[in-house]
Amino acid sequence: MGIVVQKYGGSSVADAAGIKRVAQRIVNTKKAGHQVVVVVSAMGDTTDDLIDLANEVSPLPPARELDMLLTAGERISMAVLAMAIHDLGHEARSFTGSQAGVITDAEHGKAKIIDVTPGRIQAALAEGAIAIVAGFQGVSQTTKDITTLGRGGSDTTAVALAVALEADVCEIYSDVDGIFTADPRIEPRARKVPRISYEETLEMAAQGAKILHLRCVEYARRYDMPIHVRSSFSEKEGTWVVKSADVAQEGTNTMEAAIITGVAHDRSQAKITVVGVPDKPGEAAAIFRAVAEAQINIDMIVQNVSAAATSLTDISFTLPAGEGQTAMTALSRLQDSVGFESLLYDDSVGKVSVVGAGMSSSPGISARFFEALSEAGVNIEMISTSEIRVSVVVAETQVEAAVNAAHATFDLGSDEIEAVVYGGTGR
Ligand code: ASP
Ligand code: MG
């Protein structure tokens, strides 16, 4: 009898009806002969509402207390879900992250899991109960304080528990049927991907596809835990995230399908250009040291060859738009010491990426992608690549056209409308 870990996101448990519907699914899984461990997120937008409340009370809430507050959201869902399961005639017990043995470091708001000791979960399963665990939280090994894993962290709780319990699979339920070749909201012909590798999923998630929490995929890859991404609103088979050898094994006969897996986009980026940087050693180092010290994660960097006459060059880079002001302030302090001419800031940009494991052995992907963009009249501002990804920065108004063009040129579309978004706004 195998262990199944199921994680239900906020939109799946948004109200009493949702809780009851999820309870029925859980009971069905149990009746099918599995031992079931469930990880829940806070109901609907509870976490955002709690953050708003904290900000109304205090301009800068202490991180320890904010974590204590936010973990309450998941505790509500776990308790009412256990009640709903009881009403269906089955034994269910809820546990906080701490009770479930999720041990973390002491970084409030972005704690990392360092150990999972699920003794109480195993005991509950051994007694035939369904275990319900509050997602996105743990307890610090050193301070014994309650911590949270960062927004969207319930996915990571689920995978970590699945690994610790040696589960057969970690099922992640949301309001869409799986991982799609593009965001169905802007690409109506998006197709569900039946199987995708951890590496491709990481690239898609890092490039803005709102599929899974990045850290949960890293965790699953490290321990080779298969993830089944599916909808709690339908019975359809979703997307399996597995190791690349298991994707290839499927032996899809269309060569094309294997080269590009999907198109991701991200509208949350901004671009900073440092204009007229003296072309000599140490200038880029000084610029990016300042950005790093402001704790800003940058993404793409482009430096032009300097015009011979001026020996000045421009350096552009992208970063999350939310951190734009901090970066501009840090950089303007450098203007005199580095001696650049000016700073430009543009947050009406977006990033569009094509991802596919097959691209490393298949030349011409960039050419084809750029041709498609050109035919769609999309201007490319920046380019970056990895082994299995090509990304471009374009004007925000052209993101949609760029996604559609890439999707079409790599024949990713299906003939029928496959994508249904059942629930609320996210997970
Ligand atoms: N409730 C938390 C959030 O909204 C954690 C999660 O949903 O995974 O970020
Ligand atoms: Mg949530």
Short mmCIF file of C-alpha atoms and ligand atoms in Angstrom, two decimals:
data_model
loop_
_atom_site.label_atom_id
_atom_site.label_comp_id
_atom_site.label_asym_id
_atom_site.label_seq_id
_atom_site.Cartn_x
_atom_site.Cartn_y
_atom_site.Cartn_z
CA MET A 1 0.00 0.00 0.00
CA GLY A 2 1.76 3.13 -1.23
CA ILE A 3 1.86 6.56 0.32
CA VAL A 4 0.44 9.44 -1.72
CA VAL A 5 1.11 13.04 -0.73
CA GLN A 6 -1.45 15.50 -2.09
CA LYS A 7 -1.09 19.27 -1.93
CA TYR A 8 -4.12 21.51 -2.42
CA GLY A 9 -3.57 25.16 -3.25
CA GLY A 10 -5.57 28.12 -1.97
CA SER A 11 -8.00 28.22 -4.91
CA SER A 12 -8.89 24.55 -4.37
CA VAL A 13 -9.92 25.22 -0.75
CA ALA A 14 -11.25 28.76 -1.19
CA ASP A 15 -14.57 28.22 0.63
CA ALA A 16 -16.64 25.63 2.49
CA ALA A 17 -17.82 24.03 -0.74
CA GLY A 18 -14.22 23.74 -1.94
CA ILE A 19 -13.16 22.17 1.36
CA LYS A 20 -15.92 19.56 1.07
CA ARG A 21 -15.07 18.82 -2.55
CA VAL A 22 -11.39 18.32 -1.68
CA ALA A 23 -12.33 16.17 1.32
CA GLN A 24 -14.26 13.87 -1.01
CA ARG A 25 -11.26 13.54 -3.35
CA ILE A 26 -9.01 12.69 -0.43
CA VAL A 27 -11.44 10.05 0.81
CA ASN A 28 -11.63 8.58 -2.71
CA THR A 29 -7.85 8.26 -2.78
CA LYS A 30 -7.89 6.56 0.59
CA LYS A 31 -10.65 4.19 -0.55
CA ALA A 32 -8.56 3.30 -3.60
CA GLY A 33 -6.12 1.75 -1.14
CA HIS A 34 -3.52 4.46 -0.53
CA GLN A 35 -2.17 5.97 2.64
CA VAL A 36 -2.87 9.65 2.21
CA VAL A 37 -0.96 12.66 3.51
CA VAL A 38 -2.41 16.03 2.56
CA VAL A 39 -0.67 19.41 2.56
CA VAL A 40 -2.93 22.47 2.41
CA SER A 41 -2.43 26.14 1.59
CA ALA A 42 -4.40 28.93 3.19
CA MET A 43 -7.97 29.37 1.90
CA GLY A 44 -8.22 31.65 -1.16
CA ASP A 45 -6.45 34.95 -0.63
CA THR A 46 -6.08 34.54 3.14
CA THR A 47 -2.31 35.00 3.12
CA ASP A 48 -2.57 38.31 1.24
CA ASP A 49 -5.34 39.46 3.58
CA LEU A 50 -3.21 38.66 6.61
CA ILE A 51 -0.27 40.58 5.14
CA ASP A 52 -2.56 43.57 4.54
CA LEU A 53 -3.76 43.36 8.11
CA ALA A 54 -0.21 43.31 9.45
CA ASN A 55 0.69 46.34 7.36
CA GLU A 56 -2.32 48.23 8.65
CA VAL A 57 -1.22 47.57 12.21
CA SER A 58 2.46 48.24 11.76
CA PRO A 59 4.59 49.74 8.97
CA LEU A 60 7.35 47.21 9.60
CA PRO A 61 6.03 44.11 11.38
CA PRO A 62 8.72 42.03 13.13
CA ALA A 63 9.54 39.02 10.93
CA ARG A 64 8.96 36.57 13.78
CA GLU A 65 5.45 37.85 14.41
CA LEU A 66 4.61 38.06 10.72
CA ASP A 67 5.46 34.37 10.37
CA MET A 68 3.33 33.53 13.39
CA LEU A 69 0.44 35.43 11.79
CA LEU A 70 0.75 33.98 8.28
CA THR A 71 0.98 30.37 9.45
CA ALA A 72 -2.50 30.82 10.92
CA GLY A 73 -3.92 30.78 7.37
CA GLU A 74 -2.80 27.21 6.76
CA ARG A 75 -3.93 26.14 10.23
CA ILE A 76 -7.47 27.21 9.40
CA SER A 77 -7.55 25.12 6.22
CA MET A 78 -6.05 22.04 7.83
CA ALA A 79 -8.54 22.03 10.69
CA VAL A 80 -11.67 22.54 8.59
CA LEU A 81 -10.48 19.99 6.05
CA ALA A 82 -10.03 17.42 8.82
CA MET A 83 -13.58 18.20 9.99
CA ALA A 84 -14.98 17.69 6.50
CA ILE A 85 -13.22 14.34 6.20
CA HIS A 86 -14.64 13.25 9.55
CA ASP A 87 -18.10 13.98 8.23
CA LEU A 88 -17.42 11.55 5.39
CA GLY A 89 -16.77 8.86 7.96
CA HIS A 90 -12.98 8.81 7.88
CA GLU A 91 -10.38 9.54 10.51
CA ALA A 92 -8.28 12.62 9.76
CA ARG A 93 -5.76 14.45 11.95
CA SER A 94 -4.32 17.87 11.29
CA PHE A 95 -0.75 18.87 12.13
CA THR A 96 1.11 22.16 12.02
CA GLY A 97 4.40 22.17 10.12
CA SER A 98 6.20 21.98 13.43
CA GLN A 99 4.16 18.97 14.59
CA ALA A 100 4.75 17.30 11.24
CA GLY A 101 8.51 17.55 11.80
CA VAL A 102 9.36 20.23 9.24
CA ILE A 103 12.60 21.60 10.68
CA THR A 104 14.02 24.77 9.14
CA ASP A 105 16.74 27.34 9.62
CA ALA A 106 15.87 30.59 11.41
CA GLU A 107 15.37 32.86 8.35
CA HIS A 108 11.88 34.22 8.93
CA GLY A 109 9.90 34.71 5.73
CA LYS A 110 12.24 32.56 3.64
CA ALA A 111 13.28 29.66 5.82
CA LYS A 112 14.94 26.62 4.27
CA ILE A 113 14.00 23.11 5.24
CA ILE A 114 16.99 21.37 6.82
CA ASP A 115 15.34 18.19 8.05
CA VAL A 116 11.98 16.43 8.08
CA THR A 117 11.17 14.09 10.97
CA PRO A 118 7.61 12.95 10.26
CA GLY A 119 7.18 10.59 13.22
CA ARG A 120 3.70 11.80 14.10
CA ILE A 121 2.58 11.56 10.48
CA GLN A 122 3.81 7.98 10.27
CA ALA A 123 2.05 7.15 13.52
CA ALA A 124 -1.21 8.63 12.22
CA LEU A 125 -0.92 6.64 8.99
CA ALA A 126 -0.14 3.46 10.90
CA GLU A 127 -3.39 3.92 12.80
CA GLY A 128 -5.28 4.23 9.54
CA ALA A 129 -5.83 7.99 9.71
CA ILE A 130 -5.43 10.56 6.96
CA ALA A 131 -2.78 13.13 7.92
CA ILE A 132 -3.39 16.79 7.06
CA VAL A 133 -0.38 19.10 7.27
CA ALA A 134 -0.30 22.91 7.20
CA GLY A 135 1.85 23.97 4.25
CA PHE A 136 4.55 26.60 3.97
CA GLN A 137 5.72 26.48 7.59
CA GLY A 138 8.14 24.83 9.94
CA VAL A 139 10.02 25.38 13.15
CA SER A 140 13.55 26.66 13.49
CA GLN A 141 16.05 24.15 14.77
CA THR A 142 17.96 26.80 16.68
CA THR A 143 15.42 29.36 17.93
CA LYS A 144 12.41 26.98 18.09
CA ASP A 145 10.35 29.79 16.57
CA ILE A 146 7.72 29.23 13.89
CA THR A 147 9.01 30.02 10.38
CA THR A 148 7.56 30.29 6.89
CA LEU A 149 9.19 29.07 3.68
CA GLY A 150 8.30 32.06 1.48
CA ARG A 151 5.27 32.73 -0.71
CA GLY A 152 4.01 29.65 -2.50
CA GLY A 153 6.02 27.45 -0.14
CA SER A 154 3.35 24.78 0.40
CA ASP A 155 4.54 23.03 -2.76
CA THR A 156 7.91 22.63 -1.09
CA THR A 157 6.35 21.30 2.12
CA ALA A 158 4.56 18.66 0.06
CA VAL A 159 7.64 17.50 -1.81
CA ALA A 160 9.78 17.48 1.35
CA LEU A 161 7.20 15.34 3.17
CA ALA A 162 6.86 13.04 0.17
CA VAL A 163 10.62 12.50 0.17
CA ALA A 164 10.81 11.94 3.93
CA LEU A 165 7.90 9.47 3.82
CA GLU A 166 9.23 7.75 0.68
CA ALA A 167 5.90 8.36 -1.02
CA ASP A 168 5.18 6.99 -4.48
CA VAL A 169 4.18 10.39 -5.82
CA CYS A 170 3.60 13.98 -4.79
CA GLU A 171 0.40 15.28 -6.34
CA ILE A 172 0.09 19.07 -6.58
CA TYR A 173 -3.47 20.24 -7.13
CA SER A 174 -4.37 23.68 -8.41
CA ASP A 175 -7.04 25.20 -10.64
CA VAL A 176 -5.53 24.23 -14.00
CA ASP A 177 -5.17 20.75 -15.50
CA GLY A 178 -1.39 20.67 -15.52
CA ILE A 179 1.58 22.37 -17.14
CA PHE A 180 0.81 23.90 -20.50
CA THR A 181 2.95 24.79 -23.51
CA ALA A 182 2.15 28.45 -22.74
CA ASP A 183 -0.10 30.42 -20.42
CA PRO A 184 -3.63 29.58 -21.67
CA ARG A 185 -4.78 33.09 -20.80
CA ILE A 186 -2.74 34.53 -23.63
CA GLU A 187 -2.32 31.46 -25.85
CA PRO A 188 -5.71 29.81 -26.35
CA ARG A 189 -4.19 26.93 -28.28
CA ALA A 190 -1.90 25.95 -25.42
CA ARG A 191 -1.58 22.21 -25.02
CA LYS A 192 -1.11 20.21 -21.85
CA VAL A 193 2.37 18.69 -21.55
CA PRO A 194 2.01 15.05 -20.46
CA ARG A 195 5.58 14.69 -19.16
CA ILE A 196 8.30 17.23 -18.51
CA SER A 197 11.75 16.97 -16.94
CA TYR A 198 12.75 18.64 -13.68
CA GLU A 199 15.27 20.76 -15.60
CA GLU A 200 12.71 22.08 -18.08
CA THR A 201 10.24 22.76 -15.28
CA LEU A 202 12.90 24.73 -13.40
CA GLU A 203 13.62 26.82 -16.48
CA MET A 204 9.91 27.41 -17.13
CA ALA A 205 9.29 28.39 -13.51
CA ALA A 206 12.35 30.62 -13.35
CA GLN A 207 11.26 32.35 -16.56
CA GLY A 208 7.91 33.34 -15.16
CA ALA A 209 5.60 30.40 -15.82
CA LYS A 210 3.49 30.21 -12.69
CA ILE A 211 3.53 26.47 -12.37
CA LEU A 212 5.34 25.31 -9.29
CA HIS A 213 7.44 26.88 -6.58
CA LEU A 214 11.03 26.83 -7.83
CA ARG A 215 12.41 25.32 -4.65
CA CYS A 216 9.92 22.49 -4.71
CA VAL A 217 11.16 21.44 -8.15
CA GLU A 218 14.79 21.67 -7.01
CA TYR A 219 13.94 19.52 -4.03
CA ALA A 220 12.09 16.97 -6.17
CA ARG A 221 14.96 16.80 -8.62
CA ARG A 222 17.54 16.28 -5.88
CA TYR A 223 15.62 13.29 -4.47
CA ASP A 224 14.00 12.14 -7.71
CA MET A 225 10.44 12.48 -6.41
CA PRO A 226 7.88 12.43 -9.25
CA ILE A 227 5.40 15.31 -9.12
CA HIS A 228 1.96 15.03 -10.68
CA VAL A 229 0.55 18.52 -11.34
CA ARG A 230 -3.22 18.38 -11.79
CA SER A 231 -6.51 20.11 -11.17
CA SER A 232 -8.67 19.51 -8.13
CA PHE A 233 -11.67 20.54 -10.23
CA SER A 234 -11.46 17.69 -12.76
CA GLU A 235 -10.51 14.03 -12.87
CA LYS A 236 -8.14 14.50 -15.80
CA GLU A 237 -4.61 13.19 -15.77
CA GLY A 238 -2.28 16.17 -15.36
CA THR A 239 1.42 16.69 -16.08
CA TRP A 240 4.13 14.43 -14.68
CA VAL A 241 7.36 16.14 -13.69
CA VAL A 242 10.02 13.45 -13.74
CA LYS A 243 13.71 12.92 -14.46
CA SER A 244 14.72 13.51 -18.06
CA ALA A 245 15.44 9.83 -18.73
CA ASP A 246 11.80 9.09 -17.94
CA VAL A 247 10.55 11.76 -20.32
CA ALA A 248 12.59 10.38 -23.21
CA GLN A 249 11.41 6.87 -22.39
CA GLU A 250 7.89 7.87 -23.37
CA GLY A 251 9.15 7.83 -26.97
CA THR A 252 6.95 10.45 -28.51
CA ASN A 253 7.26 9.96 -32.25
CA THR A 254 7.13 13.60 -33.19
CA MET A 255 10.72 14.84 -33.16
CA GLU A 256 9.52 18.40 -33.00
CA ALA A 257 7.66 17.92 -29.76
CA ALA A 258 10.86 16.89 -28.05
CA ILE A 259 12.83 19.98 -29.04
CA ILE A 260 10.70 22.73 -27.55
CA THR A 261 8.53 21.96 -24.55
CA GLY A 262 6.99 25.31 -23.84
CA VAL A 263 6.98 29.10 -23.93
CA ALA A 264 7.16 31.07 -20.68
CA HIS A 265 6.64 34.76 -20.16
CA ASP A 266 7.22 37.22 -17.35
CA ARG A 267 5.85 40.75 -17.20
CA SER A 268 7.36 41.56 -13.82
CA GLN A 269 10.79 42.54 -15.11
CA ALA A 270 12.40 45.94 -15.49
CA LYS A 271 15.49 47.03 -17.38
CA ILE A 272 18.22 49.40 -16.22
CA THR A 273 20.78 50.84 -18.63
CA VAL A 274 23.96 52.42 -17.37
CA VAL A 275 24.88 54.81 -20.17
CA GLY A 276 28.42 55.90 -21.03
CA VAL A 277 30.49 53.63 -18.81
CA PRO A 278 34.27 54.11 -19.25
CA ASP A 279 35.62 51.00 -21.01
CA LYS A 280 38.27 49.89 -18.54
CA PRO A 281 38.76 47.05 -16.05
CA GLY A 282 36.75 47.17 -12.84
CA GLU A 283 33.75 49.23 -13.98
CA ALA A 284 31.30 46.33 -14.41
CA ALA A 285 32.57 44.90 -11.14
CA ALA A 286 31.80 48.15 -9.29
CA ILE A 287 28.33 48.41 -10.83
CA PHE A 288 27.25 44.86 -10.06
CA ARG A 289 28.85 44.90 -6.60
CA ALA A 290 26.58 47.83 -5.74
CA VAL A 291 23.53 45.99 -7.07
CA ALA A 292 24.48 42.82 -5.18
CA GLU A 293 24.97 44.71 -1.94
CA ALA A 294 21.42 46.03 -2.32
CA GLN A 295 20.39 42.30 -2.28
CA ILE A 296 19.00 42.46 -5.81
CA ASN A 297 18.87 39.42 -8.03
CA ILE A 298 19.63 40.38 -11.58
CA ASP A 299 18.82 38.28 -14.59
CA MET A 300 20.12 39.21 -18.03
CA ILE A 301 23.15 41.41 -18.64
CA VAL A 302 24.16 42.96 -21.94
CA GLN A 303 27.29 45.02 -22.48
CA ASN A 304 27.96 46.57 -25.85
CA VAL A 305 31.34 46.86 -27.51
CA SER A 306 32.42 50.43 -26.92
CA ALA A 307 32.37 52.86 -29.78
CA ALA A 308 36.09 53.31 -30.59
CA ALA A 309 35.93 57.09 -30.69
CA THR A 310 34.51 57.55 -27.21
CA SER A 311 35.76 54.41 -25.43
CA LEU A 312 32.47 54.49 -23.57
CA THR A 313 30.06 51.58 -23.41
CA ASP A 314 26.49 50.93 -22.25
CA ILE A 315 25.59 48.16 -19.81
CA SER A 316 21.97 46.99 -19.52
CA PHE A 317 20.52 44.43 -17.16
CA THR A 318 17.12 43.17 -16.08
CA LEU A 319 15.79 42.74 -12.55
CA PRO A 320 12.42 42.30 -10.81
CA ALA A 321 10.50 45.56 -11.26
CA GLY A 322 9.73 45.63 -7.55
CA GLU A 323 13.44 46.16 -6.86
CA GLY A 324 13.95 48.84 -9.51
CA GLN A 325 13.94 51.83 -7.18
CA THR A 326 16.43 50.28 -4.76
CA ALA A 327 18.78 49.47 -7.63
CA MET A 328 18.52 52.96 -9.13
CA THR A 329 19.30 54.55 -5.77
CA ALA A 330 22.30 52.27 -5.20
CA LEU A 331 23.64 52.96 -8.69
CA SER A 332 23.21 56.71 -8.67
CA ARG A 333 25.55 56.82 -5.66
CA LEU A 334 28.24 55.39 -7.93
CA GLN A 335 27.91 57.95 -10.67
CA ASP A 336 30.93 60.02 -9.66
CA SER A 337 33.28 57.19 -8.74
CA VAL A 338 32.51 55.09 -11.86
CA GLY A 339 32.05 58.12 -14.05
CA PHE A 340 29.15 56.92 -16.19
CA GLU A 341 26.93 59.44 -17.96
CA SER A 342 23.41 58.54 -16.90
CA LEU A 343 20.95 55.85 -15.83
CA LEU A 344 17.84 54.76 -17.73
CA TYR A 345 15.00 52.84 -16.17
CA ASP A 346 12.28 51.01 -18.08
CA ASP A 347 9.71 48.80 -16.41
CA SER A 348 7.45 48.37 -19.42
CA VAL A 349 9.39 45.36 -20.63
CA GLY A 350 8.65 41.65 -20.50
CA LYS A 351 10.57 38.47 -21.04
CA VAL A 352 9.60 35.63 -23.33
CA SER A 353 11.46 32.32 -23.24
CA VAL A 354 11.34 29.09 -25.20
CA VAL A 355 12.40 26.05 -23.19
CA GLY A 356 13.18 22.55 -24.33
CA ALA A 357 15.71 19.85 -23.46
CA GLY A 358 16.00 18.89 -27.13
CA MET A 359 17.44 22.26 -28.07
CA SER A 360 20.95 21.42 -26.86
CA SER A 361 21.30 18.95 -29.74
CA SER A 362 19.30 20.83 -32.32
CA PRO A 363 20.82 23.85 -34.05
CA GLY A 364 18.80 26.73 -35.41
CA ILE A 365 16.32 27.19 -32.57
CA SER A 366 17.36 30.80 -31.93
CA ALA A 367 17.21 31.64 -35.63
CA ARG A 368 13.73 30.21 -35.92
CA PHE A 369 12.53 31.97 -32.77
CA PHE A 370 13.93 35.34 -33.88
CA GLU A 371 12.48 34.95 -37.39
CA ALA A 372 9.06 34.31 -35.90
CA LEU A 373 9.41 37.41 -33.73
CA SER A 374 10.45 39.48 -36.70
CA GLU A 375 7.49 38.29 -38.76
CA ALA A 376 5.22 39.29 -35.87
CA GLY A 377 6.84 42.73 -35.80
CA VAL A 378 8.33 42.20 -32.35
CA ASN A 379 11.56 44.05 -31.61
CA ILE A 380 14.14 42.23 -29.47
CA GLU A 381 15.82 44.36 -26.81
CA MET A 382 17.99 41.76 -25.08
CA ILE A 383 18.82 38.08 -25.51
CA SER A 384 20.09 35.42 -23.16
CA THR A 385 20.39 31.67 -23.44
CA SER A 386 21.09 28.56 -21.42
CA GLU A 387 21.68 25.03 -22.64
CA ILE A 388 17.91 24.43 -22.86
CA ARG A 389 16.43 27.95 -23.11
CA VAL A 390 16.43 31.06 -25.29
CA SER A 391 15.00 34.23 -23.71
CA VAL A 392 14.34 37.67 -25.12
CA VAL A 393 13.35 40.94 -23.53
CA VAL A 394 10.70 42.83 -25.50
CA ALA A 395 8.36 45.75 -24.91
CA GLU A 396 5.62 44.77 -22.51
CA THR A 397 2.97 45.54 -25.13
CA GLN A 398 4.55 42.91 -27.40
CA VAL A 399 4.77 40.06 -24.91
CA GLU A 400 1.55 38.48 -26.03
CA ALA A 401 2.45 38.67 -29.72
CA ALA A 402 5.85 37.18 -28.96
CA VAL A 403 4.36 34.25 -27.05
CA ASN A 404 1.88 33.56 -29.85
CA ALA A 405 4.60 33.74 -32.50
CA ALA A 406 6.93 31.37 -30.64
CA HIS A 407 4.09 28.96 -29.91
CA ALA A 408 3.11 28.85 -33.56
CA THR A 409 6.57 28.54 -35.05
CA PHE A 410 7.43 25.54 -32.88
CA ASP A 411 4.06 23.89 -33.61
CA LEU A 412 3.11 23.72 -29.98
CA GLY A 413 -0.59 24.42 -30.47
CA SER A 414 -3.39 21.91 -30.28
CA ASP A 415 -6.36 21.90 -32.61
CA GLU A 416 -8.87 22.03 -29.83
CA ILE A 417 -9.08 24.30 -26.83
CA GLU A 418 -7.58 22.16 -24.06
CA ALA A 419 -6.95 24.58 -21.28
CA VAL A 420 -9.62 25.26 -18.70
CA VAL A 421 -8.98 27.51 -15.73
CA TYR A 422 -11.43 26.37 -13.08
CA GLY A 423 -10.73 28.33 -9.98
CA GLY A 424 -9.67 31.74 -8.78
CA THR A 425 -6.71 33.84 -9.63
CA GLY A 426 -3.85 31.61 -8.68
CA ARG A 427 -2.96 28.92 -6.22
N1 ASP B 1 -0.40 30.48 1.59
C1 ASP B 1 0.95 30.74 1.22
C2 ASP B 1 0.99 31.75 0.08
O1 ASP B 1 -0.04 32.17 -0.38
C3 ASP B 1 1.69 29.50 0.86
C4 ASP B 1 1.18 28.77 -0.36
O2 ASP B 1 0.11 29.05 -0.86
O3 ASP B 1 1.87 27.88 -0.81
O4 ASP B 1 2.05 32.12 -0.32
MG MG B 2 -1.50 30.79 -1.76
#
